[in-house]
XYZ file of C-alpha atoms in Angstrom:
578
model
C 0.000 0.000 0.000
C 3.154 4.165 -2.274
C 0.705 6.924 0.359
C 4.045 16.071 -4.079
C 5.512 19.051 -4.301
C 3.440 22.084 -3.645
C 1.472 19.794 -1.428
C -0.668 22.404 0.244
C -1.651 23.898 -3.087
C -2.215 20.507 -4.566
C -4.270 19.152 -1.677
C -6.194 22.358 -1.334
C -7.154 22.078 -4.966
C -8.242 18.520 -4.344
C -10.334 19.503 -1.385
C -12.062 22.061 -3.563
C -12.607 19.477 -6.259
C -14.103 17.133 -3.686
C -16.565 19.837 -2.721
C -17.719 20.491 -6.254
C -17.916 16.814 -7.027
C -14.740 16.267 -9.028
C -11.964 14.184 -7.624
C -9.017 15.777 -9.275
C -6.828 14.395 -6.577
C -3.110 14.630 -6.099
C -0.651 12.010 -5.340
C 0.058 11.921 -1.748
C 3.487 10.354 -1.318
C 6.056 12.948 -1.581
C 6.601 16.491 -2.555
C 3.992 16.869 -5.195
C 4.811 20.350 -6.033
C 4.049 20.081 -9.706
C 4.576 23.752 -10.401
C 6.641 25.041 -7.516
C 9.078 24.182 -4.770
C 6.934 24.302 -1.655
C 8.683 22.071 0.918
C 5.402 21.403 2.723
C 4.100 19.287 -0.105
C 4.396 15.500 0.200
C 6.335 14.108 -2.581
C 4.202 11.293 -3.756
C 2.623 13.385 -6.488
C 4.782 14.428 -9.466
C 5.223 13.974 -13.234
C 7.727 13.186 -16.053
C 8.400 11.690 -19.653
C 10.506 11.021 -22.927
C 11.776 8.205 -25.188
C 14.737 5.921 -25.631
C 15.730 2.301 -26.195
C 17.079 -0.414 -23.958
C 20.123 -2.241 -25.188
C 21.897 -4.066 -22.435
C 23.456 -7.431 -21.891
C 24.517 -8.061 -18.345
C 24.583 -11.010 -16.035
C 21.927 -11.396 -13.391
C 22.822 -11.046 -9.755
C 20.469 -12.161 -7.016
C 20.414 -11.148 -3.376
C 18.883 -13.674 -1.021
C 18.115 -11.927 2.235
C 19.587 -13.411 5.369
C 18.547 -11.742 8.590
C 21.352 -11.262 11.106
C 20.851 -12.414 14.675
C 19.530 -9.384 16.502
C 19.414 -10.950 19.943
C 22.492 -9.080 21.092
C 21.895 -5.844 19.209
C 20.714 -2.972 21.330
C 18.580 -3.470 24.400
C 15.901 -6.088 24.076
C 12.300 -5.322 24.912
C 10.865 -7.665 27.478
C 8.314 -10.217 26.334
C 5.320 -8.095 27.331
C 6.596 -5.150 25.341
C 7.347 -7.307 22.327
C 3.684 -8.206 22.115
C 3.089 -5.047 20.151
C -0.549 -4.189 20.495
C -3.048 -1.870 22.107
C -2.142 0.830 24.556
C -3.563 -1.221 27.406
C -1.025 -4.007 26.830
C -1.836 -7.257 25.072
C -1.497 -10.598 26.779
C 0.033 -13.281 24.601
C -2.762 -15.615 23.483
C -1.633 -18.950 22.090
C -5.114 -19.527 20.700
C -5.273 -16.329 18.703
C -5.391 -16.420 14.895
C -1.926 -16.160 13.413
C -0.128 -16.517 10.108
C -0.160 -19.911 8.375
C 2.551 -22.365 9.426
C 3.754 -24.229 6.347
C 4.829 -27.803 6.867
C 7.072 -29.713 4.520
C 5.180 -30.726 1.408
C 2.428 -28.146 1.896
C 1.725 -25.340 -0.548
C 3.008 -21.991 0.673
C 0.195 -19.483 0.086
C 2.772 -16.677 -0.109
C 4.834 -18.333 -2.835
C 3.507 -20.129 -5.897
C 6.192 -19.106 -8.369
C 9.075 -21.546 -7.892
C 8.087 -23.934 -10.663
C 7.167 -21.292 -13.250
C 10.163 -19.166 -12.341
C 12.494 -22.077 -13.060
C 10.710 -22.836 -16.334
C 11.303 -19.247 -17.488
C 14.543 -18.598 -15.646
C 16.548 -17.259 -18.589
C 13.850 -14.771 -19.531
C 13.402 -13.742 -15.902
C 17.127 -13.112 -15.543
C 17.245 -11.102 -18.726
C 14.335 -8.893 -17.722
C 15.480 -8.334 -14.149
C 18.939 -7.406 -15.455
C 17.475 -4.786 -17.774
C 15.483 -3.268 -14.891
C 18.607 -3.367 -12.723
C 20.521 -1.457 -15.378
C 17.819 1.227 -15.394
C 18.128 1.584 -11.636
C 21.865 2.019 -12.130
C 21.264 4.580 -14.877
C 18.781 6.541 -12.740
C 21.179 6.528 -9.807
C 24.117 7.668 -11.913
C 22.153 10.608 -13.294
C 21.034 11.583 -9.811
C 24.632 11.383 -8.611
C 25.880 13.434 -11.565
C 23.399 16.291 -11.353
C 21.756 16.267 -7.904
C 24.046 14.554 -5.402
C 23.066 15.301 -1.806
C 19.776 16.920 -2.814
C 16.375 15.308 -2.466
C 15.478 14.594 -6.083
C 16.711 15.053 -9.623
C 15.172 17.389 -12.218
C 16.590 15.732 -15.353
C 15.678 18.348 -17.941
C 17.286 21.090 -15.876
C 20.273 18.929 -14.875
C 19.950 19.968 -11.264
C 18.571 18.824 -7.968
C 15.499 19.867 -6.047
C 15.016 19.968 -2.264
C 11.849 19.649 -0.240
C 13.467 17.909 2.744
C 17.028 19.106 2.318
C 18.276 15.706 3.499
C 19.344 13.763 0.403
C 16.047 11.908 0.143
C 16.861 9.954 -3.034
C 20.014 8.558 -1.413
C 18.213 7.334 1.694
C 15.136 6.046 -0.157
C 17.300 4.069 -2.617
C 19.475 2.218 -0.117
C 17.610 -1.079 0.019
C 16.913 -1.091 -3.737
C 20.649 -0.743 -4.433
C 21.376 -3.407 -1.810
C 18.837 -5.902 -3.144
C 20.005 -5.418 -6.728
C 23.638 -6.015 -5.722
C 24.659 -2.655 -7.109
C 27.607 -2.749 -4.748
C 29.469 0.370 -5.864
C 26.319 2.469 -5.859
C 25.209 1.059 -2.514
C 28.573 1.903 -0.949
C 28.301 5.483 -2.238
C 24.864 5.816 -0.656
C 25.843 4.126 2.583
C 28.990 6.243 3.038
C 27.033 9.457 2.487
C 24.315 8.483 4.955
C 26.836 7.358 7.567
C 29.326 10.207 7.268
C 27.551 13.232 5.785
C 23.812 13.126 6.513
C 22.808 15.200 9.527
C 19.094 15.134 10.313
C 19.460 18.145 12.587
C 21.042 20.567 10.146
C 19.164 23.813 9.674
C 17.435 23.521 6.295
C 15.047 26.383 6.963
C 12.024 24.193 6.346
C 9.637 21.870 8.103
C 9.300 18.291 6.923
C 6.247 16.106 6.484
C 5.966 13.779 9.486
C 4.297 11.176 7.274
C 6.959 11.243 4.563
C 9.821 11.325 7.069
C 8.430 8.270 8.822
C 7.865 6.068 5.783
C 10.959 7.136 3.817
C 13.687 7.793 6.377
C 12.703 5.719 9.404
C 11.346 2.985 7.138
C 14.680 2.773 5.321
C 16.785 2.703 8.474
C 14.662 -0.066 10.004
C 15.040 -2.122 6.843
C 18.757 -1.562 6.400
C 19.517 -2.439 10.008
C 17.592 -5.686 9.640
C 19.318 -6.549 6.352
C 22.873 -5.625 7.341
C 23.045 -5.484 11.141
C 25.142 -2.319 10.860
C 24.818 -0.267 14.008
C 24.843 3.152 12.388
C 21.506 2.372 10.701
C 20.047 1.689 14.135
C 21.390 4.992 15.429
C 20.095 6.903 12.407
C 16.697 5.323 12.970
C 16.681 6.215 16.636
C 17.731 9.783 15.849
C 15.060 10.441 13.228
C 12.391 8.757 15.382
C 13.292 11.004 18.324
C 12.996 14.051 16.086
C 9.606 12.898 14.791
C 8.360 12.652 18.389
C 8.518 16.451 18.614
C 5.443 16.477 16.357
C 3.347 15.047 19.224
C 1.821 17.033 22.093
C -0.111 16.238 25.248
C -3.454 17.314 23.787
C -3.679 14.997 20.800
C -2.993 11.328 20.130
C -1.899 12.290 16.613
C 1.247 14.068 15.477
C 1.200 17.411 13.711
C 1.489 17.290 9.932
C 4.858 19.042 9.786
C 7.781 19.461 12.149
C 11.079 21.304 12.019
C 13.936 18.930 12.772
C 15.934 21.921 14.023
C 13.741 24.035 16.295
C 10.935 21.445 16.617
C 8.150 23.850 15.688
C 5.092 22.189 14.158
C 2.277 23.086 11.803
C -0.888 21.558 10.370
C -2.651 21.522 7.025
C -4.337 24.913 6.895
C -6.387 23.918 3.850
C -7.865 21.094 5.971
C -8.934 23.381 8.797
C -5.970 22.079 10.805
C -7.487 18.617 10.813
C -5.390 15.461 10.427
C -5.181 13.430 7.220
C -6.282 9.885 8.061
C -3.425 7.969 6.480
C -0.668 10.042 8.081
C -0.782 8.940 11.746
C -1.742 5.395 10.742
C 1.437 5.203 8.670
C 3.477 5.213 11.880
C 2.328 1.779 13.077
C 4.915 -0.400 11.334
C 7.839 1.978 11.578
C 7.375 2.891 15.249
C 6.766 -0.679 16.371
C 9.857 -1.851 14.530
C 12.148 0.878 15.895
C 10.944 -0.015 19.399
C 11.738 -3.670 18.736
C 15.250 -3.153 17.425
C 16.283 -0.444 19.909
C 14.633 -2.021 22.926
C 12.964 1.307 23.729
C 9.159 0.958 24.046
C 8.413 4.686 23.830
C 7.924 4.697 20.049
C 5.500 1.810 20.229
C 3.618 3.628 22.973
C 2.999 6.588 20.664
C 1.797 4.167 17.997
C -0.516 2.540 20.544
C -2.105 5.907 21.342
C -2.830 6.433 17.658
C -4.407 2.983 17.402
C -6.472 3.562 20.550
C -7.789 6.851 19.187
C -8.637 5.537 15.725
C -10.246 2.373 17.125
C -12.488 4.477 19.360
C -13.858 6.562 16.471
C -17.213 5.600 15.001
C -17.645 6.421 11.302
C -21.186 6.471 9.950
C -20.343 3.477 7.761
C -18.516 1.064 10.076
C -15.042 0.396 8.735
C -14.935 3.323 6.296
C -13.186 6.333 7.806
C -13.522 9.822 6.305
C -10.179 11.191 5.172
C -9.916 14.053 7.683
C -10.087 13.714 11.469
C -9.895 16.248 14.277
C -6.665 16.669 16.207
C -8.156 15.180 19.369
C -9.806 12.279 17.525
C -13.268 13.301 18.677
C -14.826 13.790 15.241
C -14.414 13.557 11.485
C -13.834 16.771 9.566
C -15.342 15.763 6.224
C -17.492 13.121 4.576
C -15.170 11.957 1.798
C -14.051 8.337 1.884
C -11.097 7.146 -0.148
C -8.950 4.042 -0.099
C -6.554 6.096 -2.204
C -5.553 9.688 -1.565
C -5.484 10.611 2.136
C -6.818 7.213 3.202
C -4.627 4.516 1.636
C -2.090 3.433 4.242
C -4.633 3.470 7.071
C -6.258 0.405 5.529
C -2.940 -0.986 4.299
C -1.310 -0.878 7.736
C -4.213 -2.512 9.572
C -3.470 -5.653 7.573
C 0.285 -5.305 7.537
C 0.511 -4.755 11.288
C -1.425 -7.961 11.850
C 0.965 -9.782 9.517
C 4.066 -8.127 11.003
C 3.026 -9.111 14.536
C 1.905 -12.612 13.566
C -1.564 -11.795 14.876
C -0.553 -10.705 18.385
C -2.817 -7.632 18.453
C -6.284 -8.738 17.405
C -7.614 -5.208 17.057
C -5.691 -4.831 13.803
C -7.441 -7.925 12.462
C -10.848 -6.798 13.664
C -10.462 -3.296 12.239
C -9.091 -4.579 8.951
C -11.852 -7.122 8.407
C -14.505 -4.520 9.201
C -12.907 -2.128 6.715
C -12.255 -4.726 4.016
C -15.832 -5.957 4.097
C -17.136 -2.376 3.990
C -14.886 -1.577 1.019
C -16.285 -4.543 -0.881
C -19.865 -3.680 0.041
C -19.797 0.070 -0.586
C -16.786 0.933 -2.778
C -16.007 -2.116 -4.908
C -17.872 -1.980 -8.198
C -17.915 -4.073 -11.358
C -18.467 -2.113 -14.557
C -20.729 -3.147 -17.414
C -17.605 -4.407 -19.153
C -16.739 -6.616 -16.198
C -13.915 -4.506 -14.751
C -13.689 -4.566 -10.952
C -12.534 -1.334 -9.322
C -12.563 0.506 -5.987
C -14.086 3.962 -6.104
C -14.564 6.824 -3.624
C -17.532 8.157 -1.704
C -18.404 11.843 -1.498
C -21.155 12.047 1.051
C -23.654 9.457 -0.163
C -22.496 9.485 -3.800
C -19.953 7.237 -5.437
C -17.556 8.911 -7.851
C -17.037 6.015 -10.313
C -13.340 6.866 -10.319
C -10.319 4.620 -9.887
C -7.290 6.362 -8.391
C -3.808 5.112 -9.178
C -3.093 5.326 -5.443
C -5.998 2.967 -4.743
C -4.443 0.308 -6.958
C -2.320 -0.868 -4.013
C -5.550 -2.350 -2.643
C -5.398 -5.174 -5.171
C -2.279 -6.438 -3.461
C -3.741 -5.702 -0.035
C -6.759 -7.933 -0.600
C -4.588 -10.713 -2.021
C -2.239 -10.590 0.983
C -5.280 -10.737 3.264
C -6.364 -13.901 1.466
C -2.924 -15.543 1.598
C -2.492 -14.733 5.285
C -5.989 -16.089 6.014
C -6.689 -13.210 8.342
C -10.381 -14.103 8.495
C -9.940 -17.831 9.106
C -12.711 -18.298 6.576
C -11.830 -19.982 3.281
C -14.883 -18.553 1.506
C -14.011 -15.010 2.628
C -10.366 -15.503 1.639
C -11.473 -16.618 -1.819
C -13.578 -13.447 -2.118
C -10.640 -11.284 -1.060
C -8.437 -12.967 -3.655
C -11.037 -12.468 -6.375
C -11.469 -8.792 -5.541
C -7.715 -8.284 -5.344
C -7.046 -9.858 -8.718
C -9.923 -8.015 -10.388
C -8.765 -4.633 -9.106
C -5.179 -5.361 -10.164
C -6.249 -6.311 -13.687
C -8.391 -3.192 -14.028
C -5.532 -1.009 -12.841
C -3.249 -2.609 -15.428
C -5.951 -2.039 -18.041
C -5.869 1.710 -17.360
C -2.308 1.592 -18.712
C -3.217 -0.495 -21.754
C -5.904 1.927 -22.900
C -3.751 5.055 -23.150
C -1.664 6.037 -26.206
C 1.511 6.073 -24.103
C 0.859 2.815 -22.250
C 1.014 4.689 -18.929
C -1.826 4.876 -16.437
C -3.539 8.120 -15.349
C -3.607 9.464 -11.819
C -7.406 9.111 -11.775
C -9.487 7.191 -14.308
C -13.256 7.468 -14.690
C -15.416 4.412 -15.330
C -18.591 5.393 -17.148
C -21.510 3.798 -15.254
C -23.605 3.513 -18.405
C -21.138 2.045 -20.887
C -18.414 0.707 -18.600
C -15.801 2.535 -20.680
C -12.639 3.606 -18.855
C -11.705 7.235 -19.526
C -8.299 8.754 -18.883
C -9.115 12.293 -20.074
C -11.995 14.620 -19.355
C -14.728 14.396 -16.752
C -13.491 13.484 -13.248
C -10.104 12.325 -14.518
C -6.576 13.428 -13.712
C -4.420 12.481 -16.648
C -0.872 12.857 -15.421
C 1.521 9.994 -14.697
C 4.261 10.563 -12.123
C 6.183 7.249 -12.070
C 3.913 5.803 -9.395
C 4.382 2.272 -7.988
C 0.918 1.094 -6.879
C -0.041 -0.846 -9.998
C 3.252 -2.728 -10.292
C 3.153 -3.321 -6.532
C -0.120 -5.234 -6.832
C 1.085 -7.002 -9.975
C 4.182 -8.222 -8.106
C 2.067 -9.531 -5.237
C -0.381 -11.181 -7.637
C 2.447 -13.004 -9.393
C 4.002 -14.238 -6.151
C 0.672 -15.430 -4.734
C -0.739 -17.072 -7.879
C 2.247 -18.117 -9.985
C 0.390 -16.765 -13.014
C 2.947 -15.437 -15.495
C 0.248 -13.219 -17.003
C 1.178 -10.791 -14.248
C 4.816 -10.830 -15.296
C 3.704 -9.908 -18.810
C 1.722 -6.981 -17.391
C 4.741 -5.785 -15.420
C 7.053 -6.029 -18.401
C 4.650 -4.140 -20.636
C 4.450 -1.324 -18.083
C 8.233 -1.232 -17.730
C 8.624 -0.979 -21.493
C 6.207 1.942 -21.599
C 8.036 3.711 -18.775
C 11.338 3.146 -20.577
C 10.146 4.286 -23.978
C 8.208 7.347 -22.794
C 9.777 8.524 -19.535
C 13.497 7.992 -20.065
C 15.634 10.971 -21.013
C 19.385 11.140 -21.415
C 19.589 12.634 -17.936
C 17.126 10.509 -15.966
C 13.457 9.554 -15.778
C 10.488 11.922 -15.897
C 6.710 11.670 -15.733
C 3.951 13.003 -17.976
C 1.396 15.768 -17.591
C -0.962 13.896 -19.921
C -0.875 10.148 -20.565
C -2.348 10.696 -24.028
C 0.645 12.784 -25.133
C 4.215 11.626 -24.593
C 5.519 15.131 -25.271
C 3.878 16.639 -22.158
C 6.810 15.909 -19.885
C 7.072 16.972 -16.269
C 10.187 17.750 -14.252
C 11.005 15.226 -11.527
C 12.673 11.856 -11.059
C 10.711 10.891 -7.977
C 12.549 9.173 -5.150
C 9.726 6.623 -4.973
C 10.521 5.638 -8.553
C 13.851 4.365 -7.207
C 12.505 3.080 -3.920
C 9.282 1.464 -5.105
C 8.531 1.325 -8.825
C 11.835 -0.123 -10.014
C 12.084 -2.360 -6.945
C 8.689 -3.980 -7.492
C 9.384 -4.400 -11.200
C 12.729 -6.026 -10.443
C 11.285 -8.367 -7.816
C 8.598 -9.523 -10.255
C 11.381 -11.247 -12.220
C 13.398 -12.501 -9.244
C 13.076 -15.870 -7.459
C 10.944 -16.195 -4.345
C 14.045 -16.242 -2.129
C 14.533 -12.514 -2.767
C 12.286 -10.811 -0.189
C 9.962 -13.789 0.413
C 6.462 -12.644 1.312
C 6.157 -15.125 4.184
C 9.209 -13.501 5.817
C 8.755 -9.813 5.048
C 6.046 -7.190 4.809
C 6.644 -3.992 2.852
C 6.005 -0.605 4.376
C 4.111 1.871 2.234
C 7.383 3.109 0.672
C 8.380 -0.492 -0.290
C 10.961 -0.922 2.465
C 10.681 -4.567 3.636
C 10.331 -5.253 7.357
C 10.874 -8.700 8.849
C 7.719 -10.440 10.116
C 7.961 -11.234 13.839
C 6.702 -14.790 14.159
C 5.750 -15.965 17.636
C 6.187 -19.593 18.636
C-alpha cells in the first residue's frame, strides 16, 4: 500500500474538487509540487516523460536476504513489550489467529512461483537485469546532477530539495542493496553514515508522514538486512525528532515538524485537521524501531494512535472519512477514499497484523470490518466486467479509480494468503477482488496512447468505458508504484505469469516514454508523450523499479512469508511468535 511538491496547493485544490464533485486528486506520497518548490508538499505526487531504447546485456545477480541475529543488538524489549498491540497491553494468546505455518510438502500461500520461475529462468534473468541497469542509470544521473539533494530534475540537470536531506540517497538504499549494485550502494551508505545530519538547519519543516515512511522505514530495513549499528542509530535519531510532532493534547502528530527548532504546523487547507493515512502510517515503523532499539516509547505513541482511531465511530462502520480532528473526537469531512489521504490506514491494519503474527487482534478486527465495507460500498464491477474501488463523497460514489488505490489489489490478495479471516470462503472473495482490481488497474495503462496509467481514471456507469481524459479524470503519470506493486504480489501469490507480462509491458512503456538522457520523468498527460514533467521521484527508485525487479526474481529474494513492505516499499521482517 506508495501513500508532491506544492502539497498544500495541490491538496487544497483537491479539497475544492471534492466539494464540487470532481476528484481531481493529487498524489500523496512525496513532494507533489508540480509547479513550484513548496517544501510542505508531500512528494508522492509528481510527473515526467521522454523516449529511448534499452540495449543491455549483463549477467543477473540475485540477493537472497539473510537476517542477522539481533538478539544481542541494542537493548531487548521484554516479552510483554514485544507483544506489540493496544495501549492497554496485550497478553500473549496462544489460541489467537496467526499466520499460516507451512509444513514440509504443503503449498506456501505466499509463494507459488518456484516452478514457473524455473521454467522461465533465462527470460526472468534477462528482464530483471534490464530493470537493474535502469536503476543504475537513474542513480548515476542523480549522482551526476543532484548529489546530496532530495530529487533530480533531469531536464534542468539539477537537484530539487523539499526535505534538504538527500532523500533519493536514503530512499534508494535497500533497492541498491537488493540489486547487488555494490558500488552504488557503498556510495549511498557512506554518504548516509558520514555526511547526513538530520538536525542541520534547512530552513524548512518536513512532512511527518513522509519522514516516517521514507527515512525511518529505510533505516529499520537496512539495520535488519545488514546489522550495521549506524543504521540503528540513524533510525533512533530520526524517530526522536519525529516525536517532537506530538503534544499532550492529541494522540496524533502534527502534519509538519522542524527537525531543528521542533516547531510544528498543520494543514491549513484542511482546517488544521489530520489526514487519516498520516498517523496510521506510523504503526509499522514505530513498532519496529521499538523492537530493534529495545525502547518501548515509540511503540507507545503508535498505541495511542491505534487507541484513538479504534475508538472513532464512522457512519459506515469500517470506512473512515479522510480528515479527522486533532483530538480524535470527530471527522472533519465526509469523503471516503482508499486512495488519496486514506490509503495506508487500511494498508497498515493488515500489515501490522501480519508483522506481529496476529498478536494484536484489534488490527485484524479493524481490517476485516474495513475490508468488508470496502467490498460492500466501494467495490464496483463495470458493465464491461472490470472490478474497481471507487470513492464516496457524502452518499455518492464517484465512479473513479485512483492510481493510489491500486495498491488495494495487493492488499486484498495478501489478506487472502495470510488467512486473516480464518474463513476460506471469505479468503477466496478477497483474492477475487484483489485480482480483479489489479487487472483493471493494469488495463488503465493499456488503454492510453503512451501505455502509462492516469492518476485518476473514470469508469462510465452507463457504458463501462474507462476514460483517462476529461470528466473526473486526472491524466498525469508521475512514475507511481501502486499498480506494479499489486502485480508483483499477484504473481508471487498465484504463480500466473500473465502478471509478469503486465509488469514487463508497463516497464517498457516507462522506458520508452519517460526515459531521457539525464534521468526519468513523468507526464502531464498520458495521451501525449511530449507533455513531460520535471522530476525523477525518489519513490521511482525506492518502489517502482524495486517492485518491477522483484517480479522477475526468485521467491528467495524478499519472500512474502518472511517480510512485509512498508508503504514506501521498504521490507520489514515479520515477527513470528512460537
